[in-house]
mmCIF file of C-alpha atoms in Angstrom:
data_model
loop_
_atom_site.group_PDB
_atom_site.id
_atom_site.type_symbol
_atom_site.label_atom_id
_atom_site.label_comp_id
_atom_site.label_asym_id
_atom_site.label_seq_id
_atom_site.Cartn_x
_atom_site.Cartn_y
_atom_site.Cartn_z
ATOM 1 C CA PRO A 61 0.000 0.000 0.000
ATOM 2 C CA GLU A 62 1.005 3.618 -0.521
ATOM 3 C CA PRO A 63 2.314 5.382 2.614
ATOM 4 C CA THR A 64 0.014 7.706 4.499
ATOM 5 C CA PRO A 65 0.261 11.215 2.989
ATOM 6 C CA ASP A 66 2.551 13.442 4.986
ATOM 7 C CA PRO A 67 0.812 16.546 6.435
ATOM 8 C CA PHE A 68 3.718 18.667 5.217
ATOM 9 C CA GLY A 69 2.993 17.660 1.622
ATOM 10 C CA ASN A 70 6.025 15.410 1.221
ATOM 11 C CA ASN A 71 4.742 12.318 -0.541
ATOM 12 C CA PRO A 72 7.061 9.643 -1.921
ATOM 13 C CA SER A 73 6.734 8.648 -5.547
ATOM 14 C CA THR A 74 7.127 4.964 -4.704
ATOM 15 C CA PRO A 75 6.270 2.795 -1.694
ATOM 16 C CA PRO A 76 9.010 1.315 0.524
ATOM 17 C CA VAL A 77 11.225 -1.151 -1.322
ATOM 18 C CA ASN A 78 12.877 -2.871 1.637
ATOM 19 C CA THR A 79 10.440 -5.313 3.213
ATOM 20 C CA ALA A 80 13.059 -7.112 5.338
ATOM 21 C CA TRP A 81 13.690 -6.368 8.998
ATOM 22 C CA THR A 82 17.190 -5.356 10.105
ATOM 23 C CA ILE A 83 16.342 -6.786 13.529
ATOM 24 C CA PRO A 84 15.129 -10.333 14.291
ATOM 25 C CA SER A 85 11.509 -10.365 13.139
ATOM 26 C CA ASP A 86 10.582 -12.958 15.777
ATOM 27 C CA GLU A 87 11.557 -10.397 18.433
ATOM 28 C CA VAL A 88 9.099 -7.814 17.118
ATOM 29 C CA PHE A 89 5.824 -8.021 19.059
ATOM 30 C CA ASP A 90 2.389 -6.558 18.516
ATOM 31 C CA GLY A 91 1.587 -4.349 21.499
ATOM 32 C CA GLY A 92 -2.172 -4.632 20.948
ATOM 33 C CA PRO A 93 -3.579 -1.174 20.012
ATOM 34 C CA GLY A 94 -2.501 -1.482 16.366
ATOM 35 C CA LYS A 95 -1.058 1.136 14.043
ATOM 36 C CA ASP A 96 -2.059 4.615 15.245
ATOM 37 C CA GLY A 97 -4.073 2.964 18.027
ATOM 38 C CA ILE A 98 -2.002 5.208 20.275
ATOM 39 C CA PRO A 99 -2.363 8.579 18.526
ATOM 40 C CA SER A 100 0.631 10.875 18.205
ATOM 41 C CA ILE A 101 0.138 14.569 18.898
ATOM 42 C CA ASP A 102 0.652 16.376 15.607
ATOM 43 C CA ASP A 103 -0.685 19.798 16.575
ATOM 44 C CA PRO A 104 0.673 20.378 20.094
ATOM 45 C CA GLN A 105 -0.906 23.176 22.107
ATOM 46 C CA PHE A 106 1.050 24.983 24.806
ATOM 47 C CA GLY A 107 0.232 27.126 27.813
ATOM 48 C CA SER A 108 2.093 28.998 30.507
ATOM 49 C CA ILE A 109 3.379 27.449 33.721
ATOM 50 C CA ASN A 110 0.480 28.981 35.662
ATOM 51 C CA SER A 111 -2.160 27.743 33.213
ATOM 52 C CA VAL A 112 -1.333 24.056 33.837
ATOM 53 C CA GLN A 113 -0.555 24.142 37.569
ATOM 54 C CA GLY A 114 -3.650 22.126 38.441
ATOM 55 C CA ASP A 115 -2.714 19.359 36.013
ATOM 56 C CA LEU A 116 0.574 18.365 37.637
ATOM 57 C CA ASP A 117 1.913 17.392 41.051
ATOM 58 C CA ASP A 118 5.355 18.512 42.187
ATOM 59 C CA SER A 119 6.777 14.984 41.840
ATOM 60 C CA ASP A 120 5.385 14.345 38.352
ATOM 61 C CA LEU A 121 8.080 13.806 35.726
ATOM 62 C CA VAL A 122 8.318 16.060 32.688
ATOM 63 C CA LEU A 123 10.621 16.455 29.703
ATOM 64 C CA VAL A 124 12.293 19.766 28.892
ATOM 65 C CA VAL A 125 13.574 20.874 25.484
ATOM 66 C CA GLU A 126 15.647 24.018 24.955
ATOM 67 C CA TYR A 127 15.896 25.658 21.543
ATOM 68 C CA ASN A 128 17.271 29.155 20.913
ATOM 69 C CA ASP A 129 17.036 29.981 24.640
ATOM 70 C CA ASN A 130 13.345 29.028 24.716
ATOM 71 C CA HIS A 131 12.026 26.084 26.707
ATOM 72 C CA ARG A 132 9.117 23.716 26.217
ATOM 73 C CA ILE A 133 7.903 21.194 28.770
ATOM 74 C CA TYR A 134 6.178 17.883 27.964
ATOM 75 C CA PRO A 135 4.510 16.110 30.932
ATOM 76 C CA HIS A 136 4.870 12.352 31.254
ATOM 77 C CA ASN A 137 1.182 11.982 32.082
ATOM 78 C CA ILE A 138 0.293 13.201 28.575
ATOM 79 C CA LEU A 139 3.060 11.281 26.835
ATOM 80 C CA ASP A 140 1.907 8.057 28.517
ATOM 81 C CA TYR A 141 -1.161 8.215 26.258
ATOM 82 C CA HIS A 142 0.449 9.497 23.044
ATOM 83 C CA GLU A 143 4.159 8.515 23.111
ATOM 84 C CA ILE A 144 5.097 10.871 20.254
ATOM 85 C CA VAL A 145 4.728 14.647 19.871
ATOM 86 C CA ASN A 146 5.572 16.115 16.470
ATOM 87 C CA ASP A 147 6.662 19.659 17.268
ATOM 88 C CA THR A 148 8.108 22.598 15.338
ATOM 89 C CA PHE A 149 10.390 25.359 16.628
ATOM 90 C CA ASP A 150 10.761 28.747 14.933
ATOM 91 C CA ASP A 151 9.166 27.323 11.772
ATOM 92 C CA ASP A 152 12.462 25.758 10.745
ATOM 93 C CA PHE A 153 13.358 23.078 13.299
ATOM 94 C CA PHE A 154 11.221 19.952 13.322
ATOM 95 C CA LEU A 155 11.433 17.717 16.373
ATOM 96 C CA ALA A 156 9.688 14.524 17.447
ATOM 97 C CA ILE A 157 9.498 13.936 21.180
ATOM 98 C CA THR A 158 9.511 10.138 21.404
ATOM 99 C CA TYR A 159 8.638 8.526 24.733
ATOM 100 C CA CYS A 160 8.113 4.869 25.590
ATOM 101 C CA PRO A 161 6.119 4.266 28.801
ATOM 102 C CA LEU A 162 7.255 0.635 29.027
ATOM 103 C CA THR A 163 10.979 1.432 29.039
ATOM 104 C CA GLY A 164 10.761 4.993 30.377
ATOM 105 C CA THR A 165 12.941 6.280 27.530
ATOM 106 C CA ALA A 166 12.599 9.793 26.154
ATOM 107 C CA ILE A 167 14.580 10.752 23.043
ATOM 108 C CA GLY A 168 14.387 13.745 20.710
ATOM 109 C CA TRP A 169 14.395 12.930 16.984
ATOM 110 C CA ASN A 170 15.026 15.453 14.237
ATOM 111 C CA ARG A 171 12.095 15.064 11.812
ATOM 112 C CA GLU A 172 14.082 16.374 8.869
ATOM 113 C CA ILE A 173 15.693 13.375 7.205
ATOM 114 C CA GLU A 174 17.834 13.806 4.107
ATOM 115 C CA GLY A 175 16.264 17.211 3.500
ATOM 116 C CA LEU A 176 12.656 16.061 3.858
ATOM 117 C CA VAL A 177 10.386 16.711 6.835
ATOM 118 C CA THR A 178 8.166 13.928 8.104
ATOM 119 C CA THR A 179 6.087 13.092 11.143
ATOM 120 C CA PHE A 180 6.528 10.048 13.373
ATOM 121 C CA CYS A 181 3.639 7.979 14.668
ATOM 122 C CA VAL A 182 3.104 4.912 16.863
ATOM 123 C CA SER A 183 3.190 1.649 14.921
ATOM 124 C CA GLY A 184 1.863 -0.483 17.774
ATOM 125 C CA LEU A 185 4.881 -2.792 17.483
ATOM 126 C CA LEU A 186 7.587 -3.298 20.097
ATOM 127 C CA PHE A 187 11.201 -4.455 20.031
ATOM 128 C CA ASN A 188 12.719 -5.304 23.397
ATOM 129 C CA SER A 189 9.513 -3.953 24.951
ATOM 130 C CA ASN A 190 10.376 -0.590 23.396
ATOM 131 C CA LEU A 191 8.529 1.852 21.161
ATOM 132 C CA MET A 192 8.722 1.376 17.394
ATOM 133 C CA PRO A 193 7.587 4.506 15.523
ATOM 134 C CA TYR A 194 6.850 4.653 11.826
ATOM 135 C CA ASP A 195 7.272 7.730 9.647
ATOM 136 C CA ARG A 196 4.465 9.049 7.491
ATOM 137 C CA TYR A 197 6.702 9.944 4.561
ATOM 138 C CA THR A 198 7.934 6.462 3.689
ATOM 139 C CA ASP A 199 5.923 4.241 6.068
ATOM 140 C CA SER A 200 9.257 2.875 7.309
ATOM 141 C CA TYR A 201 9.518 1.363 10.781
ATOM 142 C CA TRP A 202 12.042 2.582 13.359
ATOM 143 C CA SER A 203 13.408 1.463 16.713
ATOM 144 C CA GLN A 204 13.555 4.101 19.424
ATOM 145 C CA MET A 205 16.106 2.010 21.298
ATOM 146 C CA LEU A 206 18.392 1.758 18.257
ATOM 147 C CA ASN A 207 17.611 5.269 16.958
ATOM 148 C CA SER A 208 17.490 3.945 13.417
ATOM 149 C CA GLY A 209 15.182 2.599 10.767
ATOM 150 C CA VAL A 210 14.611 -1.151 10.933
ATOM 151 C CA LYS A 211 12.261 -1.823 8.000
ATOM 152 C CA GLY A 212 11.241 -0.067 4.808
ATOM 153 C CA LEU A 213 12.865 2.613 2.690
ATOM 154 C CA ARG A 214 14.637 4.059 5.744
ATOM 155 C CA ALA A 215 16.000 0.722 7.013
ATOM 156 C CA SER A 216 19.437 1.261 8.627
ATOM 157 C CA THR A 217 19.035 5.058 8.430
ATOM 158 C CA GLU A 218 20.323 6.632 11.647
ATOM 159 C CA ILE A 219 18.281 9.376 13.232
ATOM 160 C CA ASP A 220 19.680 12.789 14.158
ATOM 161 C CA LEU A 221 19.219 13.136 17.931
ATOM 162 C CA TYR A 222 18.411 16.255 19.944
ATOM 163 C CA PRO A 223 18.911 16.513 23.736
ATOM 164 C CA ILE A 224 15.997 16.208 26.143
ATOM 165 C CA ILE A 225 16.195 16.722 29.911
ATOM 166 C CA GLU A 226 13.945 14.820 32.312
ATOM 167 C CA MET A 227 13.113 16.286 35.721
ATOM 168 C CA LYS A 228 10.342 16.715 38.270
ATOM 169 C CA TRP A 229 7.643 19.278 37.586
ATOM 170 C CA GLU A 230 8.601 21.239 40.712
ATOM 171 C CA VAL A 231 12.168 21.609 39.453
ATOM 172 C CA ALA A 232 11.136 22.420 35.880
ATOM 173 C CA ARG A 233 8.671 25.178 36.733
ATOM 174 C CA ASN A 234 11.106 26.844 39.146
ATOM 175 C CA ARG A 235 14.072 26.601 36.824
ATOM 176 C CA PHE A 236 12.225 27.593 33.653
ATOM 177 C CA PRO A 237 9.401 29.937 34.773
ATOM 178 C CA ASP A 238 8.881 31.293 31.250
ATOM 179 C CA ALA A 239 8.640 27.877 29.601
ATOM 180 C CA LEU A 240 5.652 26.795 27.545
ATOM 181 C CA VAL A 241 3.988 23.579 28.686
ATOM 182 C CA LEU A 242 2.190 20.998 26.543
ATOM 183 C CA THR A 243 -1.485 21.163 27.546
ATOM 184 C CA ARG A 244 -4.197 18.530 27.669
ATOM 185 C CA ASN A 245 -5.820 20.177 24.679
ATOM 186 C CA THR A 246 -4.621 17.314 22.490
ATOM 187 C CA GLY A 247 -7.756 16.732 20.456
ATOM 188 C CA PHE A 248 -8.280 13.418 22.252
ATOM 189 C CA SER A 249 -10.205 12.450 25.370
ATOM 190 C CA ARG A 250 -7.870 10.576 27.690
ATOM 191 C CA PRO A 251 -7.764 10.118 31.503
ATOM 192 C CA TYR A 252 -4.473 11.971 31.878
ATOM 193 C CA ASP A 253 -4.696 11.885 35.671
ATOM 194 C CA SER A 254 -4.315 8.093 35.696
ATOM 195 C CA TYR A 255 -1.422 5.885 34.588
ATOM 196 C CA PRO A 256 -2.560 3.591 31.720
ATOM 197 C CA TYR A 257 -0.477 0.557 32.686
ATOM 198 C CA GLY A 258 -1.710 -0.047 36.225
ATOM 199 C CA ARG A 259 0.973 -1.448 38.564
ATOM 200 C CA TYR A 260 3.502 -1.967 35.763
ATOM 201 C CA ARG A 261 6.125 0.401 37.223
ATOM 202 C CA SER A 262 6.100 -1.277 40.629
ATOM 203 C CA VAL A 263 6.200 -4.985 39.707
ATOM 204 C CA GLU A 264 9.079 -7.080 38.395
ATOM 205 C CA ASP A 265 7.204 -8.638 35.482
ATOM 206 C CA LEU A 266 7.530 -7.281 31.938
ATOM 207 C CA LEU A 267 4.665 -7.236 29.451
ATOM 208 C CA PHE A 268 6.894 -8.220 26.526
ATOM 209 C CA PRO A 269 10.153 -10.196 26.178
ATOM 210 C CA VAL A 270 13.575 -8.548 26.084
ATOM 211 C CA GLN A 271 16.857 -9.885 24.728
ATOM 212 C CA ASN A 272 18.969 -9.296 27.813
ATOM 213 C CA LYS A 273 17.434 -9.279 31.267
ATOM 214 C CA ASP A 274 19.689 -8.330 34.167
ATOM 215 C CA GLU A 275 18.596 -10.150 37.306
ATOM 216 C CA GLN A 276 20.903 -8.052 39.506
ATOM 217 C CA ILE A 277 18.589 -5.063 39.758
ATOM 218 C CA PHE A 278 14.838 -4.431 39.740
ATOM 219 C CA ALA A 279 13.525 -4.626 36.165
ATOM 220 C CA LYS A 280 11.868 -1.177 36.372
ATOM 221 C CA GLU A 281 14.849 0.549 38.007
ATOM 222 C CA ARG A 282 15.244 3.998 36.459
ATOM 223 C CA VAL A 283 18.714 4.521 35.038
ATOM 224 C CA HIS A 284 20.670 7.039 33.012
ATOM 225 C CA GLY A 285 22.440 5.581 30.000
ATOM 226 C CA ILE A 286 25.378 7.177 28.206
ATOM 227 C CA GLN A 287 26.575 5.999 24.803
ATOM 228 C CA SER A 288 29.912 6.844 23.233
ATOM 229 C CA GLY A 289 30.476 5.005 19.983
ATOM 230 C CA ALA A 290 30.098 1.310 20.707
ATOM 231 C CA ASN A 291 30.490 1.829 24.460
ATOM 232 C CA THR A 292 27.594 2.216 26.865
ATOM 233 C CA ARG A 293 27.466 2.878 30.584
ATOM 234 C CA VAL A 294 24.404 2.844 32.818
ATOM 235 C CA TYR A 295 23.981 4.655 36.132
ATOM 236 C CA GLN A 296 21.135 3.907 38.536
ATOM 237 C CA LEU A 297 19.317 7.126 39.407
ATOM 238 C CA GLY A 298 18.764 5.785 42.918
ATOM 239 C CA HIS A 299 22.503 6.139 43.529
ATOM 240 C CA PHE A 300 22.238 9.922 43.199
ATOM 241 C CA SER A 301 20.791 12.260 45.802
ATOM 242 C CA ASP A 302 17.788 14.477 45.050
#
């Protein structure tokens, strides 16, 4: 089938030619909601710190993006229900906020790829229990964990990353009082005050298989990972003071 038309008017002349996975296909799992069953936010609406105070508790986690000395804040409790926000800064920088509730990973993806702007959406598939977006321009599938295309025209294409900072709402609003905050005016009716995965964050069990499971620490332990080339180091956030 032809890819979904891109809202920016960038439509490919041919459908994807690479139908093979670059990752083991038997390790790709259907998460259940189906393609676009979890809707991305393609027209994000923002408000001031004061306008969203009643929507967030001090301990709630948020993501902060800085661009040209301006800051935008994306609450976890909205991202839990949408996973991807396709945002635009200064009409010339196109960023996808990608967030996976099952792995707790938040990564900024530049939406301009080889000179063409696209939007990313939720495919409903998972690899290592992690979000797999697809892009509307080529209908290619991507791995958030690998930060690259894994099937379709963009297979093996690496994504251009942009830094995102995660912190508590109390810290974010005090540190960035002039920031704009993603509001619940998403165009969708969702119970943003409740976590959609029940007790998932507090139990050991995973919903989907992973390649490497470390039995030394709690499966849902929050960590900070740093990659440098082929080297990766992980630091447990619990080892740091508040």
